[in-house]
mmCIF file of C-alpha atoms in Angstrom:
data_model
loop_
_atom_site.group_PDB
_atom_site.id
_atom_site.type_symbol
_atom_site.label_atom_id
_atom_site.label_comp_id
_atom_site.label_asym_id
_atom_site.label_seq_id
_atom_site.Cartn_x
_atom_site.Cartn_y
_atom_site.Cartn_z
ATOM 1 C CA MET A 1 -32.359 29.754 -1.818
ATOM 2 C CA ILE A 2 -28.740 30.526 -0.966
ATOM 3 C CA SER A 3 -28.634 27.928 1.787
ATOM 4 C CA THR A 4 -30.235 25.343 -0.500
ATOM 5 C CA GLN A 5 -27.749 26.073 -3.260
ATOM 6 C CA SER A 6 -24.889 25.873 -0.782
ATOM 7 C CA ALA A 7 -26.150 22.527 0.497
ATOM 8 C CA VAL A 8 -26.363 21.156 -3.044
ATOM 9 C CA GLU A 9 -22.833 22.338 -3.845
ATOM 10 C CA MET A 10 -21.538 20.729 -0.657
ATOM 11 C CA LEU A 11 -23.325 17.480 -1.497
ATOM 12 C CA VAL A 12 -21.828 17.430 -5.005
ATOM 13 C CA ALA A 13 -18.336 18.183 -3.671
ATOM 14 C CA SER A 14 -18.626 15.519 -0.966
ATOM 15 C CA SER A 15 -19.949 12.980 -3.477
ATOM 16 C CA ASN A 16 -17.025 13.638 -5.820
ATOM 17 C CA THR A 17 -14.606 13.281 -2.924
ATOM 18 C CA PHE A 18 -16.138 9.968 -1.885
ATOM 19 C CA PHE A 19 -16.171 8.784 -5.501
ATOM 20 C CA ILE A 20 -12.477 9.380 -6.057
ATOM 21 C CA LEU A 21 -11.680 7.974 -2.597
ATOM 22 C CA LEU A 22 -13.312 4.696 -3.607
ATOM 23 C CA GLY A 23 -11.228 4.747 -6.772
ATOM 24 C CA ALA A 24 -8.060 5.302 -4.745
ATOM 25 C CA ILE A 25 -8.920 2.391 -2.455
ATOM 26 C CA MET A 26 -9.615 0.091 -5.419
ATOM 27 C CA VAL A 27 -6.298 0.944 -7.086
ATOM 28 C CA PHE A 28 -4.539 0.625 -3.728
ATOM 29 C CA ALA A 29 -6.011 -2.880 -3.457
ATOM 30 C CA MET A 30 -4.521 -3.718 -6.858
ATOM 31 C CA HIS A 31 -1.106 -3.724 -5.227
ATOM 32 C CA ALA A 32 -2.138 -6.907 -3.428
ATOM 33 C CA GLY A 33 -2.783 -8.268 -6.907
ATOM 34 C CA PHE A 34 0.709 -7.302 -8.032
ATOM 35 C CA ALA A 35 2.100 -9.001 -4.930
ATOM 36 C CA PHE A 36 0.285 -12.319 -5.325
ATOM 37 C CA LEU A 37 0.872 -12.415 -9.076
ATOM 38 C CA GLU A 38 4.601 -12.223 -8.361
ATOM 39 C CA VAL A 39 4.442 -14.625 -5.403
ATOM 40 C CA GLY A 40 2.721 -17.223 -7.571
ATOM 41 C CA THR A 41 5.225 -16.839 -10.404
ATOM 42 C CA VAL A 42 8.615 -16.763 -8.664
ATOM 43 C CA ARG A 43 10.254 -19.801 -7.107
ATOM 44 C CA HIS A 44 9.501 -20.586 -3.459
ATOM 45 C CA LYS A 45 12.803 -19.189 -2.224
ATOM 46 C CA ASN A 46 11.828 -15.718 -3.464
ATOM 47 C CA GLN A 47 8.184 -15.458 -2.368
ATOM 48 C CA VAL A 48 8.753 -13.450 0.819
ATOM 49 C CA ASN A 49 10.890 -10.977 -1.107
ATOM 50 C CA ALA A 50 8.065 -10.458 -3.602
ATOM 51 C CA LEU A 51 5.625 -9.558 -0.826
ATOM 52 C CA VAL A 52 8.079 -7.251 0.946
ATOM 53 C CA LYS A 53 9.047 -5.404 -2.245
ATOM 54 C CA ILE A 54 5.479 -4.462 -3.151
ATOM 55 C CA MET A 55 4.774 -3.181 0.373
ATOM 56 C CA THR A 56 7.985 -1.168 0.751
ATOM 57 C CA ASP A 57 7.869 0.153 -2.813
ATOM 58 C CA PHE A 58 4.386 1.486 -2.095
ATOM 59 C CA ALA A 59 5.530 3.280 1.061
ATOM 60 C CA VAL A 60 8.536 4.880 -0.604
ATOM 61 C CA SER A 61 6.453 5.840 -3.639
ATOM 62 C CA ALA A 62 3.916 7.583 -1.412
ATOM 63 C CA LEU A 63 6.654 9.593 0.303
ATOM 64 C CA VAL A 64 8.530 10.760 -2.787
ATOM 65 C CA TYR A 65 5.324 11.502 -4.694
ATOM 66 C CA PHE A 66 3.946 13.504 -1.754
ATOM 67 C CA PHE A 67 7.082 15.587 -1.205
ATOM 68 C CA VAL A 68 8.386 15.912 -4.780
ATOM 69 C CA GLY A 69 6.550 14.130 -7.584
ATOM 70 C CA TYR A 70 3.085 15.639 -7.249
ATOM 71 C CA GLN A 71 4.482 19.152 -7.442
ATOM 72 C CA ILE A 72 6.502 18.277 -10.558
ATOM 73 C CA ALA A 73 3.406 16.858 -12.255
ATOM 74 C CA TYR A 74 0.725 19.311 -11.142
ATOM 75 C CA GLY A 75 2.437 22.193 -9.364
ATOM 76 C CA ILE A 76 0.633 21.388 -6.109
ATOM 77 C CA ASN A 77 2.157 20.767 -2.698
ATOM 78 C CA PHE A 78 0.801 20.367 0.807
ATOM 79 C CA PHE A 79 3.277 22.559 2.675
ATOM 80 C CA GLU A 80 0.645 24.546 4.536
ATOM 81 C CA SER A 81 -1.069 24.264 7.881
ATOM 82 C CA ALA A 82 -3.409 21.405 8.689
ATOM 83 C CA SER A 83 -6.173 23.937 9.353
ATOM 84 C CA SER A 84 -5.754 25.295 5.835
ATOM 85 C CA LEU A 85 -5.890 21.809 4.361
ATOM 86 C CA ALA A 86 -8.933 20.950 6.493
ATOM 87 C CA GLU A 87 -10.829 23.987 5.173
ATOM 88 C CA GLN A 88 -10.809 22.425 1.732
ATOM 89 C CA ASN A 89 -13.534 19.924 0.906
ATOM 90 C CA GLY A 90 -11.029 17.081 0.875
ATOM 91 C CA TYR A 91 -11.180 16.500 -2.853
ATOM 92 C CA THR A 92 -7.695 17.916 -3.467
ATOM 93 C CA LEU A 93 -6.167 15.600 -0.878
ATOM 94 C CA VAL A 94 -8.042 12.517 -2.029
ATOM 95 C CA LYS A 95 -7.172 13.241 -5.664
ATOM 96 C CA PHE A 96 -3.534 13.136 -4.615
ATOM 97 C CA PHE A 97 -4.164 9.735 -2.980
ATOM 98 C CA PHE A 98 -5.788 8.460 -6.184
ATOM 99 C CA LEU A 99 -2.966 9.619 -8.452
ATOM 100 C CA MET A 100 -0.340 8.426 -5.980
ATOM 101 C CA THR A 101 -1.662 4.869 -6.281
ATOM 102 C CA PHE A 102 -1.070 5.157 -10.032
ATOM 103 C CA ALA A 103 2.497 6.336 -9.436
ATOM 104 C CA ALA A 104 3.117 3.471 -7.000
ATOM 105 C CA ALA A 105 2.146 1.017 -9.740
ATOM 106 C CA ILE A 106 5.403 1.825 -11.543
ATOM 107 C CA PRO A 107 7.762 0.053 -9.072
ATOM 108 C CA ALA A 108 5.164 -2.717 -8.650
ATOM 109 C CA ILE A 109 5.413 -3.339 -12.396
ATOM 110 C CA ILE A 110 9.215 -3.181 -12.356
ATOM 111 C CA SER A 111 9.364 -5.597 -9.411
ATOM 112 C CA GLY A 112 7.960 -8.462 -11.448
ATOM 113 C CA GLY A 113 10.559 -8.083 -14.170
ATOM 114 C CA VAL A 114 13.635 -7.981 -11.931
ATOM 115 C CA ALA A 115 12.537 -10.662 -9.473
ATOM 116 C CA GLU A 116 14.792 -13.333 -7.978
ATOM 117 C CA ARG A 117 18.200 -11.689 -8.444
ATOM 118 C CA ALA A 118 18.003 -7.996 -7.482
ATOM 119 C CA LYS A 119 19.386 -6.364 -4.347
ATOM 120 C CA PHE A 120 16.838 -4.798 -2.032
ATOM 121 C CA TYR A 121 17.921 -1.252 -1.181
ATOM 122 C CA PRO A 122 19.501 -0.319 -4.540
ATOM 123 C CA MET A 123 16.246 -1.249 -6.268
ATOM 124 C CA LEU A 124 14.240 0.667 -3.665
ATOM 125 C CA ILE A 125 16.364 3.788 -4.187
ATOM 126 C CA SER A 126 16.040 3.445 -7.956
ATOM 127 C CA ALA A 127 12.264 3.166 -7.669
ATOM 128 C CA ALA A 128 12.171 6.304 -5.518
ATOM 129 C CA ILE A 129 14.041 8.280 -8.182
ATOM 130 C CA ILE A 130 11.763 7.005 -10.943
ATOM 131 C CA VAL A 131 8.553 7.771 -9.018
ATOM 132 C CA GLY A 132 9.793 11.059 -7.601
ATOM 133 C CA LEU A 133 11.289 12.543 -10.761
ATOM 134 C CA ALA A 134 10.967 10.666 -14.064
ATOM 135 C CA TYR A 135 7.368 9.447 -13.857
ATOM 136 C CA PRO A 136 5.808 12.744 -12.671
ATOM 137 C CA PHE A 137 7.654 14.628 -15.432
ATOM 138 C CA PHE A 138 5.964 12.472 -18.084
ATOM 139 C CA GLU A 139 2.676 12.377 -16.164
ATOM 140 C CA GLY A 140 2.564 16.179 -16.059
ATOM 141 C CA LEU A 141 3.522 16.389 -19.715
ATOM 142 C CA ILE A 142 0.469 14.329 -20.731
ATOM 143 C CA TRP A 143 -2.165 14.761 -18.019
ATOM 144 C CA ASN A 144 -1.482 18.341 -16.966
ATOM 145 C CA GLY A 145 -0.379 19.858 -20.272
ATOM 146 C CA ASN A 146 3.054 20.841 -18.960
ATOM 147 C CA TYR A 147 5.719 22.315 -21.269
ATOM 148 C CA GLY A 148 3.298 22.772 -24.186
ATOM 149 C CA PHE A 149 3.637 19.243 -25.591
ATOM 150 C CA GLN A 150 -0.113 18.617 -25.765
ATOM 151 C CA ASP A 151 -0.739 22.100 -27.183
ATOM 152 C CA TRP A 152 1.798 21.411 -29.911
ATOM 153 C CA LEU A 153 0.111 18.136 -30.845
ATOM 154 C CA THR A 154 -3.289 19.835 -30.901
ATOM 155 C CA ASN A 155 -2.113 22.711 -33.074
ATOM 156 C CA THR A 156 -0.158 20.462 -35.435
ATOM 157 C CA TYR A 157 -2.295 17.326 -35.705
ATOM 158 C CA GLY A 158 -5.721 18.443 -34.544
ATOM 159 C CA ALA A 159 -5.894 16.640 -31.183
ATOM 160 C CA PRO A 160 -3.747 16.047 -28.082
ATOM 161 C CA PHE A 161 -2.358 12.678 -27.103
ATOM 162 C CA HIS A 162 -5.288 10.817 -25.553
ATOM 163 C CA ASP A 163 -4.564 8.495 -22.620
ATOM 164 C CA PHE A 164 -7.659 8.390 -20.437
ATOM 165 C CA ALA A 165 -6.427 5.990 -17.737
ATOM 166 C CA GLY A 166 -2.758 5.392 -18.416
ATOM 167 C CA SER A 167 -1.980 2.744 -21.048
ATOM 168 C CA VAL A 168 1.141 4.745 -21.840
ATOM 169 C CA VAL A 169 1.481 7.169 -18.912
ATOM 170 C CA VAL A 170 1.453 4.350 -16.343
ATOM 171 C CA HIS A 171 1.757 0.914 -17.937
ATOM 172 C CA ALA A 172 3.990 1.428 -20.949
ATOM 173 C CA PHE A 173 6.135 3.756 -18.866
ATOM 174 C CA GLY A 174 6.570 1.119 -16.149
ATOM 175 C CA GLY A 175 7.160 -1.678 -18.653
ATOM 176 C CA TRP A 176 9.864 0.138 -20.601
ATOM 177 C CA VAL A 177 11.616 1.366 -17.454
ATOM 178 C CA ALA A 178 11.600 -2.262 -16.321
ATOM 179 C CA LEU A 179 13.231 -3.352 -19.578
ATOM 180 C CA GLY A 180 16.220 -1.138 -18.819
ATOM 181 C CA ALA A 181 16.572 -2.656 -15.357
ATOM 182 C CA ILE A 182 16.156 -6.182 -16.728
ATOM 183 C CA LEU A 183 18.911 -5.702 -19.315
ATOM 184 C CA LEU A 184 21.295 -4.246 -16.735
ATOM 185 C CA LEU A 185 20.640 -7.065 -14.245
ATOM 186 C CA GLY A 186 21.171 -9.895 -16.709
ATOM 187 C CA THR A 187 19.788 -13.420 -16.707
ATOM 188 C CA ARG A 188 19.144 -15.487 -13.587
ATOM 189 C CA ASN A 189 21.652 -18.205 -12.864
ATOM 190 C CA GLY A 190 20.519 -21.589 -14.117
ATOM 191 C CA ARG A 191 18.255 -20.225 -16.832
ATOM 192 C CA PHE A 192 20.725 -21.058 -19.581
ATOM 193 C CA ARG A 193 21.675 -24.747 -19.660
ATOM 194 C CA ASN A 194 23.472 -26.805 -22.290
ATOM 195 C CA GLY A 195 23.097 -24.051 -24.854
ATOM 196 C CA LYS A 196 19.351 -23.690 -24.322
ATOM 197 C CA LEU A 197 17.123 -21.383 -22.289
ATOM 198 C CA VAL A 198 15.167 -23.050 -19.505
ATOM 199 C CA ALA A 199 11.889 -21.542 -18.331
ATOM 200 C CA PHE A 200 11.257 -21.754 -14.583
ATOM 201 C CA ALA A 201 7.710 -22.926 -13.895
ATOM 202 C CA PRO A 202 5.410 -20.804 -11.685
ATOM 203 C CA SER A 203 5.656 -21.887 -8.055
ATOM 204 C CA ASN A 204 2.002 -21.463 -7.089
ATOM 205 C CA ILE A 205 -0.769 -21.240 -9.698
ATOM 206 C CA PRO A 206 -3.526 -20.501 -7.105
ATOM 207 C CA PHE A 207 -1.597 -17.458 -5.839
ATOM 208 C CA LEU A 208 -0.915 -16.358 -9.413
ATOM 209 C CA ALA A 209 -4.636 -16.665 -10.184
ATOM 210 C CA LEU A 210 -5.569 -14.789 -7.000
ATOM 211 C CA GLY A 211 -3.285 -11.938 -8.005
ATOM 212 C CA ALA A 212 -4.837 -11.784 -11.465
ATOM 213 C CA TRP A 213 -8.389 -11.713 -10.043
ATOM 214 C CA ILE A 214 -7.544 -8.923 -7.588
ATOM 215 C CA LEU A 215 -6.006 -6.885 -10.384
ATOM 216 C CA CYS A 216 -8.977 -7.446 -12.691
ATOM 217 C CA ILE A 217 -11.457 -6.263 -10.058
ATOM 218 C CA GLY A 218 -9.386 -3.261 -9.040
ATOM 219 C CA TRP A 219 -8.900 -2.272 -12.665
ATOM 220 C CA PHE A 220 -12.480 -1.047 -12.879
ATOM 221 C CA GLY A 221 -11.508 1.528 -10.258
ATOM 222 C CA PHE A 222 -8.374 2.265 -12.261
ATOM 223 C CA ASN A 223 -10.343 2.905 -15.459
ATOM 224 C CA VAL A 224 -13.890 3.981 -14.548
ATOM 225 C CA MET A 225 -12.840 6.260 -11.716
ATOM 226 C CA SER A 226 -10.245 8.009 -13.848
ATOM 227 C CA ALA A 227 -13.209 10.261 -14.643
ATOM 228 C CA GLN A 228 -12.395 11.687 -11.159
ATOM 229 C CA THR A 229 -15.880 13.207 -10.716
ATOM 230 C CA LEU A 230 -19.374 11.696 -10.681
ATOM 231 C CA ASP A 231 -20.588 13.790 -13.595
ATOM 232 C CA GLY A 232 -17.810 12.355 -15.745
ATOM 233 C CA ILE A 233 -18.488 8.695 -14.973
ATOM 234 C CA SER A 234 -19.151 6.596 -18.066
ATOM 235 C CA GLY A 235 -20.743 3.204 -18.476
ATOM 236 C CA LEU A 236 -18.876 3.010 -21.779
ATOM 237 C CA VAL A 237 -15.569 2.866 -19.889
ATOM 238 C CA ALA A 238 -16.827 -0.023 -17.763
ATOM 239 C CA VAL A 239 -18.132 -2.062 -20.695
ATOM 240 C CA ASN A 240 -15.047 -1.372 -22.810
ATOM 241 C CA SER A 241 -12.834 -2.506 -19.926
ATOM 242 C CA LEU A 242 -14.900 -5.673 -19.648
ATOM 243 C CA MET A 243 -14.743 -6.435 -23.380
ATOM 244 C CA ALA A 244 -10.984 -5.834 -23.604
ATOM 245 C CA MET A 245 -10.446 -8.057 -20.568
ATOM 246 C CA VAL A 246 -12.482 -10.849 -22.151
ATOM 247 C CA GLY A 247 -10.640 -10.432 -25.446
ATOM 248 C CA GLY A 248 -7.319 -10.824 -23.657
ATOM 249 C CA ILE A 249 -8.495 -14.009 -21.949
ATOM 250 C CA VAL A 250 -9.716 -15.614 -25.181
ATOM 251 C CA ALA A 251 -6.560 -14.767 -27.138
ATOM 252 C CA ALA A 252 -4.289 -16.051 -24.353
ATOM 253 C CA MET A 253 -6.364 -19.215 -23.981
ATOM 254 C CA ILE A 254 -6.128 -20.074 -27.677
ATOM 255 C CA LEU A 255 -2.555 -19.032 -28.406
ATOM 256 C CA GLY A 256 -1.271 -20.130 -25.010
ATOM 257 C CA LYS A 257 -2.764 -23.600 -25.476
ATOM 258 C CA ASN A 258 -4.698 -23.535 -22.190
ATOM 259 C CA ASP A 259 -1.610 -22.661 -20.129
ATOM 260 C CA PRO A 260 -2.892 -21.208 -16.820
ATOM 261 C CA GLY A 261 -0.106 -18.623 -16.659
ATOM 262 C CA PHE A 262 -1.117 -17.165 -20.013
ATOM 263 C CA ILE A 263 -4.833 -17.396 -19.281
ATOM 264 C CA HIS A 264 -4.488 -15.395 -16.064
ATOM 265 C CA ASN A 265 -2.219 -12.786 -17.647
ATOM 266 C CA GLY A 266 -4.421 -12.466 -20.740
ATOM 267 C CA PRO A 267 -7.072 -10.304 -19.035
ATOM 268 C CA LEU A 268 -4.346 -8.055 -17.656
ATOM 269 C CA ALA A 269 -2.947 -7.553 -21.164
ATOM 270 C CA GLY A 270 -6.390 -6.522 -22.403
ATOM 271 C CA LEU A 271 -6.948 -4.178 -19.471
ATOM 272 C CA VAL A 272 -3.543 -2.541 -19.921
ATOM 273 C CA ALA A 273 -4.319 -1.869 -23.572
ATOM 274 C CA ILE A 274 -7.817 -0.461 -23.055
ATOM 275 C CA CYS A 275 -6.846 2.163 -20.476
ATOM 276 C CA ALA A 276 -5.987 4.819 -23.065
ATOM 277 C CA GLY A 277 -9.118 4.655 -25.198
ATOM 278 C CA SER A 278 -11.706 3.159 -22.872
ATOM 279 C CA ASP A 279 -13.733 6.386 -22.887
ATOM 280 C CA ILE A 280 -13.920 6.797 -26.670
ATOM 281 C CA MET A 281 -14.047 3.319 -28.234
ATOM 282 C CA HIS A 282 -17.018 1.200 -29.259
ATOM 283 C CA PRO A 283 -17.147 -2.051 -27.236
ATOM 284 C CA ILE A 284 -16.325 -4.089 -30.361
ATOM 285 C CA GLY A 285 -13.228 -1.941 -30.862
ATOM 286 C CA ALA A 286 -12.353 -2.609 -27.219
ATOM 287 C CA LEU A 287 -12.770 -6.343 -27.799
ATOM 288 C CA VAL A 288 -10.383 -6.239 -30.754
ATOM 289 C CA THR A 289 -7.934 -4.191 -28.692
ATOM 290 C CA GLY A 290 -8.015 -6.866 -25.986
ATOM 291 C CA LEU A 291 -7.656 -9.717 -28.467
ATOM 292 C CA VAL A 292 -4.580 -8.145 -30.014
ATOM 293 C CA ALA A 293 -3.096 -7.403 -26.583
ATOM 294 C CA GLY A 294 -3.624 -10.978 -25.376
ATOM 295 C CA ALA A 295 -2.005 -12.291 -28.560
ATOM 296 C CA LEU A 296 0.928 -9.870 -28.315
ATOM 297 C CA PHE A 297 1.662 -10.841 -24.725
ATOM 298 C CA THR A 298 1.448 -14.590 -25.347
ATOM 299 C CA TRP A 299 3.593 -14.507 -28.478
ATOM 300 C CA LEU A 300 6.265 -12.166 -27.136
ATOM 301 C CA PHE A 301 6.570 -13.743 -23.688
ATOM 302 C CA THR A 302 6.984 -17.158 -25.336
ATOM 303 C CA LEU A 303 9.652 -15.727 -27.614
ATOM 304 C CA ILE A 304 11.494 -14.198 -24.655
ATOM 305 C CA GLN A 305 11.448 -17.481 -22.758
ATOM 306 C CA GLN A 306 12.794 -19.421 -25.748
ATOM 307 C CA LYS A 307 15.118 -17.042 -27.590
ATOM 308 C CA PHE A 308 16.124 -13.905 -25.642
ATOM 309 C CA LYS A 309 18.923 -14.840 -23.247
ATOM 310 C CA GLN A 310 19.504 -11.275 -22.015
ATOM 311 C CA VAL A 311 15.843 -10.409 -21.476
ATOM 312 C CA ASP A 312 15.076 -12.419 -18.342
ATOM 313 C CA ASP A 313 11.670 -10.885 -17.593
ATOM 314 C CA VAL A 314 10.296 -13.091 -14.820
ATOM 315 C CA LEU A 315 6.635 -12.013 -14.976
ATOM 316 C CA GLY A 316 6.711 -10.739 -18.545
ATOM 317 C CA VAL A 317 6.188 -7.117 -17.504
ATOM 318 C CA TRP A 318 7.792 -5.707 -20.648
ATOM 319 C CA PRO A 319 5.414 -7.499 -23.038
ATOM 320 C CA LEU A 320 2.440 -7.153 -20.669
ATOM 321 C CA HIS A 321 2.806 -3.503 -19.684
ATOM 322 C CA GLY A 322 5.404 -2.118 -22.074
ATOM 323 C CA ILE A 323 4.234 -3.572 -25.379
ATOM 324 C CA CYS A 324 0.509 -3.877 -24.602
ATOM 325 C CA GLY A 325 0.540 -0.389 -23.087
ATOM 326 C CA ALA A 326 2.107 1.025 -26.243
ATOM 327 C CA TRP A 327 -0.440 -0.894 -28.320
ATOM 328 C CA GLY A 328 -3.191 0.663 -26.200
ATOM 329 C CA GLY A 329 -1.937 4.165 -26.967
ATOM 330 C CA ILE A 330 -1.968 3.411 -30.697
ATOM 331 C CA ALA A 331 -5.283 1.524 -30.529
ATOM 332 C CA ALA A 332 -6.965 4.622 -29.081
ATOM 333 C CA GLY A 333 -5.964 6.419 -32.272
ATOM 334 C CA ILE A 334 -7.600 3.719 -34.384
ATOM 335 C CA PHE A 335 -10.752 2.549 -32.628
ATOM 336 C CA GLY A 336 -11.390 5.965 -31.111
ATOM 337 C CA LEU A 337 -11.952 7.421 -34.584
ATOM 338 C CA GLU A 338 -15.521 7.974 -35.743
ATOM 339 C CA SER A 339 -14.767 5.898 -38.852
ATOM 340 C CA PHE A 340 -14.269 2.926 -36.478
ATOM 341 C CA ALA A 341 -17.457 3.702 -34.521
ATOM 342 C CA GLY A 342 -15.556 5.613 -31.833
ATOM 343 C CA LEU A 343 -16.460 8.984 -30.355
ATOM 344 C CA GLY A 344 -13.739 10.833 -32.260
ATOM 345 C CA GLY A 345 -11.698 13.784 -31.044
ATOM 346 C CA VAL A 346 -8.488 11.812 -31.374
ATOM 347 C CA SER A 347 -5.622 11.909 -33.868
ATOM 348 C CA PHE A 348 -3.823 8.766 -34.986
ATOM 349 C CA THR A 349 -0.627 10.749 -35.566
ATOM 350 C CA SER A 350 -0.787 12.290 -32.098
ATOM 351 C CA GLN A 351 -1.238 8.825 -30.619
ATOM 352 C CA ILE A 352 1.822 7.521 -32.456
ATOM 353 C CA ILE A 353 3.959 10.491 -31.369
ATOM 354 C CA GLY A 354 2.716 10.431 -27.765
ATOM 355 C CA THR A 355 3.282 6.685 -27.448
ATOM 356 C CA PHE A 356 6.749 6.868 -29.012
ATOM 357 C CA THR A 357 7.671 9.751 -26.701
ATOM 358 C CA GLY A 358 6.608 7.736 -23.662
ATOM 359 C CA VAL A 359 8.547 4.655 -24.766
ATOM 360 C CA VAL A 360 11.747 6.570 -25.484
ATOM 361 C CA PHE A 361 11.623 8.619 -22.276
ATOM 362 C CA ALA A 362 10.807 5.597 -20.100
ATOM 363 C CA THR A 363 13.551 3.433 -21.609
ATOM 364 C CA ALA A 364 16.098 6.208 -21.241
ATOM 365 C CA SER A 365 14.993 6.832 -17.642
ATOM 366 C CA GLY A 366 15.361 3.163 -16.770
ATOM 367 C CA LEU A 367 18.819 2.840 -18.320
ATOM 368 C CA VAL A 368 20.111 6.056 -16.737
ATOM 369 C CA VAL A 369 18.719 5.539 -13.221
ATOM 370 C CA TYR A 370 19.422 1.828 -12.884
ATOM 371 C CA GLY A 371 22.735 2.232 -14.724
ATOM 372 C CA ALA A 372 23.862 4.882 -12.244
ATOM 373 C CA ILE A 373 22.836 2.818 -9.208
ATOM 374 C CA LYS A 374 24.568 -0.228 -10.696
ATOM 375 C CA ALA A 375 27.786 1.750 -11.131
ATOM 376 C CA ILE A 376 27.627 3.110 -7.578
ATOM 377 C CA ASN A 377 26.541 0.091 -5.560
ATOM 378 C CA GLY A 378 25.532 -2.751 -7.874
ATOM 379 C CA LEU A 379 22.039 -4.066 -8.554
ATOM 380 C CA ARG A 380 22.441 -7.799 -8.367
ATOM 381 C CA LEU A 381 22.721 -10.287 -5.533
ATOM 382 C CA SER A 382 25.890 -12.312 -5.251
ATOM 383 C CA GLU A 383 25.872 -15.724 -6.877
ATOM 384 C CA GLU A 384 25.600 -17.397 -3.476
ATOM 385 C CA ASP A 385 22.742 -15.166 -2.305
ATOM 386 C CA GLU A 386 20.877 -15.718 -5.544
ATOM 387 C CA PHE A 387 21.312 -19.480 -5.175
ATOM 388 C CA ASN A 388 20.010 -19.390 -1.593
ATOM 389 C CA GLY A 389 17.132 -17.138 -2.631
ATOM 390 C CA ALA A 390 16.214 -13.560 -1.822
ATOM 391 C CA ASP A 391 14.034 -14.651 1.119
ATOM 392 C CA LEU A 392 16.898 -15.998 3.216
ATOM 393 C CA SER A 393 19.588 -13.724 1.783
ATOM 394 C CA ILE A 394 17.726 -10.457 2.346
ATOM 395 C CA HIS A 395 14.947 -11.120 4.871
ATOM 396 C CA LYS A 396 16.411 -14.046 6.818
ATOM 397 C CA ILE A 397 13.177 -16.037 6.630
ATOM 398 C CA GLY A 398 11.495 -18.324 4.134
ATOM 399 C CA SER A 399 7.870 -18.431 3.063
ATOM 400 C CA VAL A 400 7.339 -21.720 4.905
ATOM 401 C CA SER A 401 8.848 -22.289 8.344
ATOM 402 C CA LYS A 402 10.600 -25.582 8.995
ATOM 403 C CA GLU A 403 9.954 -27.221 12.328
#
């Protein structure tokens, strides 16, 4: 009996480890989506830089999160012998891998907003500080109950801040940090002509579409596998993710007047918004959440392109991740309620406070970190380097060789 019980426990532990490993791999693959989404949006002279940034940002994020960030968030480190680590069932290590891919999404989000005019190493150093210090502080506050914030919300308003897969913890945080960097960098040269803003057209719609498809597929690992164990897996999360994605597509298609850029970002807006409440909403509530997110992104990105001279957000990461992520945090407090056919256990007030806290902390983090790096070494390429493009200026090679 003992041996049978032990075998069953080992099977369950191994299955959970494999489950979260698959989730980590799916979210890891999403970074290819971030890369191609940016490659397809920026001008040809900045395509190589987009690819290099996503790869190097991921490597640096893994290092700082391993050595510093994970301990800040969860109080866990890996400074012990390999034999000691090997004696564990592997789940602890693979869980780190899974959560690290979330952390690495922060600089991938920021990258799209600051594209085409940012220096390489100053932005890499800034991303390391954000992922190593600022992000894990907020992550631990929400997902690990650090510093009593969640306990306070529960005792005061009846429920903690609910963010199942990171609408606010990951996406809104990344989007609002990016806004600080975008404001400090300023507008790309040539975007303001004869008193009017000029929108640069995407350079490669097929690459943009490929990036969107990769992200959409990987997002089901992002959301569904946030359960982190097999016994917590929910078909409701999968269907809600699907419905929000579809809602984002439809809203972007209608309001964006069939523009392919909006149509391929619409599903991402819906998926950003559904992360927080995907485990507690009814699918119709998820659909409405996605519709609103798709509409918010399309309307605000259009407004930025036409009216906001100082907010030169190349991929629209602030409206897509920052605004839609914040909407997702609030939406969980609406459509998660039993009165809206949700599962309940959520407080609208807690969702407002938690979302507002994330927005304020992320914006402040972005302004402080990128402001400090700007004062020390500068963030922006010279006018000549920006004109020549980041590919040649930084990497000494273009996306297409000339024979």
